[in-house]
């Protein structure tokens, strides 16, 4: 629990593997599947290299629909230098919208990889990238009635959020490792809340959270509030949690900001369990992701 990928020992290295489906949206689902799976590999400190996709199409899907799906997928693969190496595609009555179940692989030739569980007492947790970017993209593409509830410029930004600012954490994850990060985590379903709790539980530590330092994506916040959802518990792909030793965190933060990343120190790790704000109040946990909860009521 809390680890984003599995690692298989092989001769002279380590094969890193992950699998994740995209089921909540049919918008640009091929590209979306590439990114969420690539992120799970990148947070082990290994570059994602090979992708497989099982694609389930609802009845009535046209050839043009399939071409659009593969066009988006291939564009995202090319952007991140990842190869599509296999998979499966079929039309089935078992789905009402297109579902892509992806599998990503990476290879560490030196056998070195990071675990979320490697966070240590005294670590500073940097948030790299804003949240909830993924929630903004899904809600804007799936809940059309919300368009009139937020300003037009925020709505358009939410519609485009998969591409700008995007949900990939590949490059920031690998850059964070080069600057000394020794534990990374990719908050996804359950939002920043789930990501922070998963990180704490994997390491067997407590996190004290500075809620005022958290980096929020304004279109995602606006959509969540307009739909009566809590952004703390909403899909958070696009944000990265990175643990640094306290004596290196500030320098890493400055470097990342200078390189154009949105970065803030949002938490400290210590003995104990759970995630709490600086006033001692526990960060709320969510039985179900807030986006999933909303879509289930529509």
mmCIF file of C-alpha atoms in Angstrom:
data_model
loop_
_atom_site.group_PDB
_atom_site.id
_atom_site.type_symbol
_atom_site.label_atom_id
_atom_site.label_comp_id
_atom_site.label_asym_id
_atom_site.label_seq_id
_atom_site.Cartn_x
_atom_site.Cartn_y
_atom_site.Cartn_z
ATOM 1 C CA UNK A 1 0.000 0.000 0.000
ATOM 2 C CA UNK A 2 1.267 3.452 -0.917
ATOM 3 C CA UNK A 3 3.748 2.252 -3.537
ATOM 4 C CA UNK A 4 3.017 3.385 -7.074
ATOM 5 C CA UNK A 5 4.797 0.572 -8.945
ATOM 6 C CA UNK A 6 6.277 -2.880 -8.548
ATOM 7 C CA UNK A 7 9.892 -3.850 -9.144
ATOM 8 C CA UNK A 8 11.133 -7.126 -10.617
ATOM 9 C CA UNK A 9 14.774 -8.059 -10.120
ATOM 10 C CA UNK A 10 16.343 -9.103 -13.426
ATOM 11 C CA UNK A 11 19.910 -9.741 -14.489
ATOM 12 C CA UNK A 12 21.979 -6.560 -14.245
ATOM 13 C CA UNK A 13 19.087 -4.323 -13.260
ATOM 14 C CA UNK A 14 15.468 -3.876 -12.248
ATOM 15 C CA UNK A 15 12.284 -3.896 -14.295
ATOM 16 C CA UNK A 16 9.740 -1.414 -12.908
ATOM 17 C CA UNK A 17 6.093 -2.081 -13.740
ATOM 18 C CA UNK A 18 2.758 -0.386 -13.133
ATOM 19 C CA UNK A 19 -0.843 -0.685 -14.295
ATOM 20 C CA UNK A 20 -3.715 1.779 -14.089
ATOM 21 C CA UNK A 21 -7.043 2.139 -15.949
ATOM 22 C CA UNK A 22 -8.809 5.349 -16.924
ATOM 23 C CA UNK A 23 -12.536 4.863 -16.361
ATOM 24 C CA UNK A 24 -13.911 8.232 -15.251
ATOM 25 C CA UNK A 25 -13.743 10.112 -18.524
ATOM 26 C CA UNK A 26 -13.910 9.398 -22.222
ATOM 27 C CA UNK A 27 -12.135 12.637 -23.138
ATOM 28 C CA UNK A 28 -8.672 12.073 -24.637
ATOM 29 C CA UNK A 29 -8.613 8.808 -22.729
ATOM 30 C CA UNK A 30 -5.661 7.354 -24.645
ATOM 31 C CA UNK A 31 -3.336 10.211 -23.721
ATOM 32 C CA UNK A 32 -4.709 10.239 -20.186
ATOM 33 C CA UNK A 33 -3.872 6.555 -19.736
ATOM 34 C CA UNK A 34 -0.306 7.081 -20.916
ATOM 35 C CA UNK A 35 0.280 9.834 -18.382
ATOM 36 C CA UNK A 36 -1.179 8.228 -15.275
ATOM 37 C CA UNK A 37 0.822 5.063 -15.905
ATOM 38 C CA UNK A 38 4.029 6.916 -16.764
ATOM 39 C CA UNK A 39 3.769 8.874 -13.517
ATOM 40 C CA UNK A 40 3.694 5.670 -11.489
ATOM 41 C CA UNK A 41 7.009 4.595 -13.002
ATOM 42 C CA UNK A 42 8.652 8.019 -12.747
ATOM 43 C CA UNK A 43 8.117 8.295 -8.989
ATOM 44 C CA UNK A 44 10.425 5.325 -8.516
ATOM 45 C CA UNK A 45 13.154 7.487 -10.061
ATOM 46 C CA UNK A 46 13.071 5.458 -13.292
ATOM 47 C CA UNK A 47 12.117 6.767 -16.722
ATOM 48 C CA UNK A 48 9.023 5.111 -18.267
ATOM 49 C CA UNK A 49 9.869 3.377 -21.552
ATOM 50 C CA UNK A 50 7.258 0.860 -22.779
ATOM 51 C CA UNK A 51 3.452 0.992 -22.770
ATOM 52 C CA UNK A 52 0.714 -1.584 -23.347
ATOM 53 C CA UNK A 53 -2.975 -0.714 -23.562
ATOM 54 C CA UNK A 54 -6.114 -2.819 -23.253
ATOM 55 C CA UNK A 55 -8.859 -0.773 -24.894
ATOM 56 C CA UNK A 56 -12.539 -1.552 -24.354
ATOM 57 C CA UNK A 57 -14.909 0.271 -26.704
ATOM 58 C CA UNK A 58 -18.698 0.608 -26.337
ATOM 59 C CA UNK A 59 -20.978 -0.484 -29.130
ATOM 60 C CA UNK A 60 -21.452 2.247 -31.711
ATOM 61 C CA UNK A 61 -17.813 3.382 -31.607
ATOM 62 C CA UNK A 62 -16.790 4.621 -35.063
ATOM 63 C CA UNK A 63 -13.517 4.185 -36.900
ATOM 64 C CA UNK A 64 -12.967 7.926 -36.532
ATOM 65 C CA UNK A 65 -13.360 7.598 -32.757
ATOM 66 C CA UNK A 66 -10.654 4.928 -32.699
ATOM 67 C CA UNK A 67 -8.331 7.036 -34.843
ATOM 68 C CA UNK A 68 -8.770 10.020 -32.513
ATOM 69 C CA UNK A 69 -8.041 7.839 -29.473
ATOM 70 C CA UNK A 70 -4.847 6.433 -30.985
ATOM 71 C CA UNK A 71 -3.778 9.828 -32.304
ATOM 72 C CA UNK A 72 -3.917 11.307 -28.799
ATOM 73 C CA UNK A 73 -2.189 8.287 -27.305
ATOM 74 C CA UNK A 74 0.611 8.289 -29.864
ATOM 75 C CA UNK A 75 1.179 12.031 -29.504
ATOM 76 C CA UNK A 76 1.624 11.664 -25.745
ATOM 77 C CA UNK A 77 3.883 8.636 -26.165
ATOM 78 C CA UNK A 78 6.049 10.543 -28.634
ATOM 79 C CA UNK A 79 6.239 13.572 -26.331
ATOM 80 C CA UNK A 80 7.700 11.436 -23.554
ATOM 81 C CA UNK A 81 9.779 9.079 -25.721
ATOM 82 C CA UNK A 82 7.729 6.005 -24.776
ATOM 83 C CA UNK A 83 7.017 3.088 -27.123
ATOM 84 C CA UNK A 84 3.654 1.364 -27.548
ATOM 85 C CA UNK A 85 4.662 -2.305 -27.528
ATOM 86 C CA UNK A 86 1.374 -4.206 -27.296
ATOM 87 C CA UNK A 87 -2.120 -4.538 -25.925
ATOM 88 C CA UNK A 88 -5.624 -5.464 -26.984
ATOM 89 C CA UNK A 89 -8.708 -3.727 -28.376
ATOM 90 C CA UNK A 90 -12.336 -4.850 -28.594
ATOM 91 C CA UNK A 91 -15.917 -3.625 -28.772
ATOM 92 C CA UNK A 92 -17.968 -4.871 -25.832
ATOM 93 C CA UNK A 93 -21.380 -4.369 -24.247
ATOM 94 C CA UNK A 94 -19.627 -4.409 -20.857
ATOM 95 C CA UNK A 95 -18.734 -0.698 -21.085
ATOM 96 C CA UNK A 96 -20.785 2.437 -21.696
ATOM 97 C CA UNK A 97 -17.797 4.601 -22.566
ATOM 98 C CA UNK A 98 -14.267 3.887 -23.742
ATOM 99 C CA UNK A 99 -12.029 2.363 -21.084
ATOM 100 C CA UNK A 100 -8.245 2.201 -21.434
ATOM 101 C CA UNK A 101 -6.352 -0.011 -19.017
ATOM 102 C CA UNK A 102 -2.685 0.797 -19.353
ATOM 103 C CA UNK A 103 0.509 -0.956 -18.301
ATOM 104 C CA UNK A 104 3.842 0.856 -18.226
ATOM 105 C CA UNK A 105 7.369 -0.468 -17.845
ATOM 106 C CA UNK A 106 10.730 1.121 -17.120
ATOM 107 C CA UNK A 107 14.203 -0.283 -16.622
ATOM 108 C CA UNK A 108 16.870 0.671 -14.109
ATOM 109 C CA UNK A 109 20.124 -0.719 -15.492
ATOM 110 C CA UNK A 110 21.862 -0.161 -12.150
ATOM 111 C CA UNK A 111 19.014 -1.718 -10.181
ATOM 112 C CA UNK A 112 18.464 1.508 -8.217
ATOM 113 C CA UNK A 113 14.919 2.700 -7.512
ATOM 114 C CA UNK A 114 13.024 4.696 -4.893
ATOM 115 C CA UNK A 115 10.154 3.644 -2.660
ATOM 116 C CA UNK A 116 7.502 5.840 -1.102
ATOM 117 C CA UNK A 117 8.316 3.994 2.129
ATOM 118 C CA UNK A 118 11.817 5.510 2.117
ATOM 119 C CA UNK A 119 10.590 8.795 3.622
ATOM 120 C CA UNK A 120 12.441 9.439 6.901
ATOM 121 C CA UNK A 121 11.936 11.300 10.156
ATOM 122 C CA UNK A 122 12.879 14.948 9.710
ATOM 123 C CA UNK A 123 12.199 15.006 5.974
ATOM 124 C CA UNK A 124 10.652 18.022 4.304
ATOM 125 C CA UNK A 125 7.921 17.220 1.776
ATOM 126 C CA UNK A 126 7.873 19.393 -1.320
ATOM 127 C CA UNK A 127 4.783 19.694 -3.476
ATOM 128 C CA UNK A 128 5.819 20.091 -7.113
ATOM 129 C CA UNK A 129 2.926 21.135 -9.341
ATOM 130 C CA UNK A 130 -0.566 22.268 -8.428
ATOM 131 C CA UNK A 131 -3.722 20.333 -7.528
ATOM 132 C CA UNK A 132 -6.354 19.270 -8.438
ATOM 133 C CA UNK A 133 -5.439 19.473 -12.132
ATOM 134 C CA UNK A 134 -6.782 16.049 -13.077
ATOM 135 C CA UNK A 135 -10.063 16.717 -11.266
ATOM 136 C CA UNK A 136 -10.471 19.947 -13.211
ATOM 137 C CA UNK A 137 -9.979 18.173 -16.537
ATOM 138 C CA UNK A 138 -12.350 15.313 -15.740
ATOM 139 C CA UNK A 139 -15.101 17.488 -14.276
ATOM 140 C CA UNK A 140 -14.991 20.001 -17.133
ATOM 141 C CA UNK A 141 -15.229 17.247 -19.739
ATOM 142 C CA UNK A 142 -17.856 15.153 -17.944
ATOM 143 C CA UNK A 143 -20.117 17.659 -16.128
ATOM 144 C CA UNK A 144 -21.233 20.108 -18.798
ATOM 145 C CA UNK A 145 -23.794 21.778 -16.520
ATOM 146 C CA UNK A 146 -20.921 23.166 -14.447
ATOM 147 C CA UNK A 147 -19.848 25.472 -17.268
ATOM 148 C CA UNK A 148 -22.167 28.253 -16.139
ATOM 149 C CA UNK A 149 -21.073 28.025 -12.511
ATOM 150 C CA UNK A 150 -17.529 29.386 -12.888
ATOM 151 C CA UNK A 151 -15.933 32.203 -14.925
ATOM 152 C CA UNK A 152 -15.417 31.417 -18.616
ATOM 153 C CA UNK A 153 -11.626 31.681 -18.429
ATOM 154 C CA UNK A 154 -11.488 29.152 -15.582
ATOM 155 C CA UNK A 155 -13.801 26.805 -17.479
ATOM 156 C CA UNK A 156 -11.593 26.907 -20.566
ATOM 157 C CA UNK A 157 -8.483 26.336 -18.445
ATOM 158 C CA UNK A 158 -10.157 23.308 -16.859
ATOM 159 C CA UNK A 159 -11.102 21.884 -20.270
ATOM 160 C CA UNK A 160 -7.462 22.189 -21.362
ATOM 161 C CA UNK A 161 -5.925 21.080 -18.062
ATOM 162 C CA UNK A 162 -4.776 17.672 -19.345
ATOM 163 C CA UNK A 163 -2.343 19.539 -21.618
ATOM 164 C CA UNK A 164 -1.763 22.769 -19.680
ATOM 165 C CA UNK A 165 -0.501 22.619 -16.994
ATOM 166 C CA UNK A 166 -0.823 18.876 -17.680
ATOM 167 C CA UNK A 167 -0.777 15.876 -15.367
ATOM 168 C CA UNK A 168 2.655 14.455 -16.155
ATOM 169 C CA UNK A 169 5.165 14.345 -13.296
ATOM 170 C CA UNK A 170 7.851 12.477 -15.256
ATOM 171 C CA UNK A 171 10.378 15.279 -15.625
ATOM 172 C CA UNK A 172 9.871 16.874 -12.184
ATOM 173 C CA UNK A 173 10.160 13.445 -10.556
ATOM 174 C CA UNK A 174 13.429 12.610 -12.283
ATOM 175 C CA UNK A 175 14.758 16.118 -11.632
ATOM 176 C CA UNK A 176 13.821 15.883 -7.953
ATOM 177 C CA UNK A 177 15.787 12.637 -7.687
ATOM 178 C CA UNK A 178 18.827 14.317 -9.217
ATOM 179 C CA UNK A 179 18.547 17.025 -6.543
ATOM 180 C CA UNK A 180 18.435 14.543 -3.663
ATOM 181 C CA UNK A 181 14.820 13.406 -3.249
ATOM 182 C CA UNK A 182 14.802 9.927 -1.726
ATOM 183 C CA UNK A 183 11.055 9.216 -1.667
ATOM 184 C CA UNK A 184 8.381 10.281 -4.151
ATOM 185 C CA UNK A 185 4.645 9.773 -4.397
ATOM 186 C CA UNK A 186 2.053 10.422 -7.097
ATOM 187 C CA UNK A 187 -1.252 11.521 -5.509
ATOM 188 C CA UNK A 188 -4.100 10.413 -7.741
ATOM 189 C CA UNK A 189 -7.444 8.970 -6.631
ATOM 190 C CA UNK A 190 -8.428 10.478 -3.312
ATOM 191 C CA UNK A 191 -6.523 13.674 -4.033
ATOM 192 C CA UNK A 192 -3.759 15.284 -2.002
ATOM 193 C CA UNK A 193 -5.360 13.891 1.128
ATOM 194 C CA UNK A 194 -4.987 10.277 0.023
ATOM 195 C CA UNK A 195 -1.501 10.938 -1.335
ATOM 196 C CA UNK A 196 -0.251 12.376 1.942
ATOM 197 C CA UNK A 197 -1.825 9.618 4.020
ATOM 198 C CA UNK A 198 -0.412 6.939 1.701
ATOM 199 C CA UNK A 199 3.040 8.442 1.985
ATOM 200 C CA UNK A 200 2.843 8.587 5.779
ATOM 201 C CA UNK A 201 1.501 5.055 6.097
ATOM 202 C CA UNK A 202 4.031 3.552 3.702
ATOM 203 C CA UNK A 203 6.872 5.007 5.775
ATOM 204 C CA UNK A 204 5.244 4.401 9.172
ATOM 205 C CA UNK A 205 5.534 8.092 10.039
ATOM 206 C CA UNK A 206 3.365 11.140 10.703
ATOM 207 C CA UNK A 207 3.142 14.214 8.503
ATOM 208 C CA UNK A 208 2.521 17.710 9.814
ATOM 209 C CA UNK A 209 0.950 19.773 7.044
ATOM 210 C CA UNK A 210 1.064 23.519 6.447
ATOM 211 C CA UNK A 211 -2.257 24.008 4.692
ATOM 212 C CA UNK A 212 -1.391 27.601 3.730
ATOM 213 C CA UNK A 213 1.624 26.447 1.702
ATOM 214 C CA UNK A 214 -0.316 24.023 -0.535
ATOM 215 C CA UNK A 215 -0.306 24.882 -4.239
ATOM 216 C CA UNK A 216 -3.819 24.896 -5.702
ATOM 217 C CA UNK A 217 -4.979 24.914 -9.325
ATOM 218 C CA UNK A 218 -7.611 27.651 -9.420
ATOM 219 C CA UNK A 219 -9.894 26.128 -12.105
ATOM 220 C CA UNK A 220 -9.981 22.858 -10.148
ATOM 221 C CA UNK A 221 -10.778 24.671 -6.912
ATOM 222 C CA UNK A 222 -13.539 26.678 -8.593
ATOM 223 C CA UNK A 223 -15.143 23.590 -10.142
ATOM 224 C CA UNK A 224 -14.971 21.599 -6.917
ATOM 225 C CA UNK A 225 -16.550 24.384 -4.924
ATOM 226 C CA UNK A 226 -19.267 24.969 -7.532
ATOM 227 C CA UNK A 227 -20.193 21.273 -7.400
ATOM 228 C CA UNK A 228 -19.950 21.009 -3.606
ATOM 229 C CA UNK A 229 -16.837 18.830 -3.645
ATOM 230 C CA UNK A 230 -13.755 19.113 -1.443
ATOM 231 C CA UNK A 231 -10.593 19.691 -3.525
ATOM 232 C CA UNK A 232 -8.494 17.933 -0.861
ATOM 233 C CA UNK A 233 -10.136 14.672 -1.934
ATOM 234 C CA UNK A 234 -10.255 15.220 -5.701
ATOM 235 C CA UNK A 235 -8.102 13.536 -8.383
ATOM 236 C CA UNK A 236 -4.640 15.056 -8.075
ATOM 237 C CA UNK A 237 -2.491 13.698 -10.927
ATOM 238 C CA UNK A 238 -0.137 16.488 -11.953
ATOM 239 C CA UNK A 239 1.086 17.137 -8.420
ATOM 240 C CA UNK A 240 4.145 15.369 -7.022
ATOM 241 C CA UNK A 241 5.120 14.776 -3.391
ATOM 242 C CA UNK A 242 8.888 14.609 -2.876
ATOM 243 C CA UNK A 243 10.724 13.910 0.382
ATOM 244 C CA UNK A 244 14.083 15.604 0.949
ATOM 245 C CA UNK A 245 16.425 15.644 3.913
ATOM 246 C CA UNK A 246 15.892 18.927 5.751
ATOM 247 C CA UNK A 247 19.391 20.200 4.926
ATOM 248 C CA UNK A 248 18.775 19.879 1.173
ATOM 249 C CA UNK A 249 15.121 20.763 0.761
ATOM 250 C CA UNK A 250 15.473 24.535 0.579
ATOM 251 C CA UNK A 251 18.184 24.425 -2.081
ATOM 252 C CA UNK A 252 16.199 21.892 -4.122
ATOM 253 C CA UNK A 253 13.117 24.089 -3.856
ATOM 254 C CA UNK A 254 15.015 27.156 -5.091
ATOM 255 C CA UNK A 255 16.510 25.230 -8.000
ATOM 256 C CA UNK A 256 13.186 23.785 -9.106
ATOM 257 C CA UNK A 257 11.491 27.182 -8.935
ATOM 258 C CA UNK A 258 14.323 28.715 -10.967
ATOM 259 C CA UNK A 259 13.764 26.014 -13.568
ATOM 260 C CA UNK A 260 10.109 26.979 -13.914
ATOM 261 C CA UNK A 261 8.352 24.507 -11.616
ATOM 262 C CA UNK A 262 5.673 25.440 -9.082
ATOM 263 C CA UNK A 263 7.110 24.241 -5.766
ATOM 264 C CA UNK A 264 6.417 24.656 -2.058
ATOM 265 C CA UNK A 265 7.431 22.947 1.172
ATOM 266 C CA UNK A 266 4.106 21.749 2.556
ATOM 267 C CA UNK A 267 4.840 19.142 5.238
ATOM 268 C CA UNK A 268 7.383 17.674 7.643
ATOM 269 C CA UNK A 269 7.775 14.011 8.581
ATOM 270 C CA UNK A 270 8.136 12.862 12.163
ATOM 271 C CA UNK A 271 7.412 9.965 14.493
ATOM 272 C CA UNK A 272 3.820 8.839 14.862
ATOM 273 C CA UNK A 273 1.039 8.225 12.398
ATOM 274 C CA UNK A 274 -1.455 10.117 10.268
ATOM 275 C CA UNK A 275 -1.533 13.557 8.686
ATOM 276 C CA UNK A 276 -2.436 16.660 10.634
ATOM 277 C CA UNK A 277 -2.406 20.405 10.157
ATOM 278 C CA UNK A 278 -0.087 22.583 12.212
ATOM 279 C CA UNK A 279 -2.952 23.216 14.677
ATOM 280 C CA UNK A 280 -3.156 19.481 15.391
ATOM 281 C CA UNK A 281 -6.400 18.855 13.495
ATOM 282 C CA UNK A 282 -6.331 15.739 11.301
ATOM 283 C CA UNK A 283 -6.496 16.166 7.550
ATOM 284 C CA UNK A 284 -9.867 14.739 6.432
ATOM 285 C CA UNK A 285 -9.856 11.398 4.605
ATOM 286 C CA UNK A 286 -12.361 10.409 1.949
ATOM 287 C CA UNK A 287 -13.940 6.994 1.522
ATOM 288 C CA UNK A 288 -14.296 7.757 -2.174
ATOM 289 C CA UNK A 289 -12.626 10.251 -4.461
ATOM 290 C CA UNK A 290 -14.719 13.408 -4.681
ATOM 291 C CA UNK A 291 -14.808 13.307 -8.498
ATOM 292 C CA UNK A 292 -15.977 9.690 -8.468
ATOM 293 C CA UNK A 293 -18.616 10.582 -5.901
ATOM 294 C CA UNK A 294 -19.908 13.431 -8.081
ATOM 295 C CA UNK A 295 -19.972 11.391 -11.273
ATOM 296 C CA UNK A 296 -21.822 8.631 -9.460
ATOM 297 C CA UNK A 297 -24.664 11.023 -8.637
ATOM 298 C CA UNK A 298 -25.189 12.258 -12.206
#
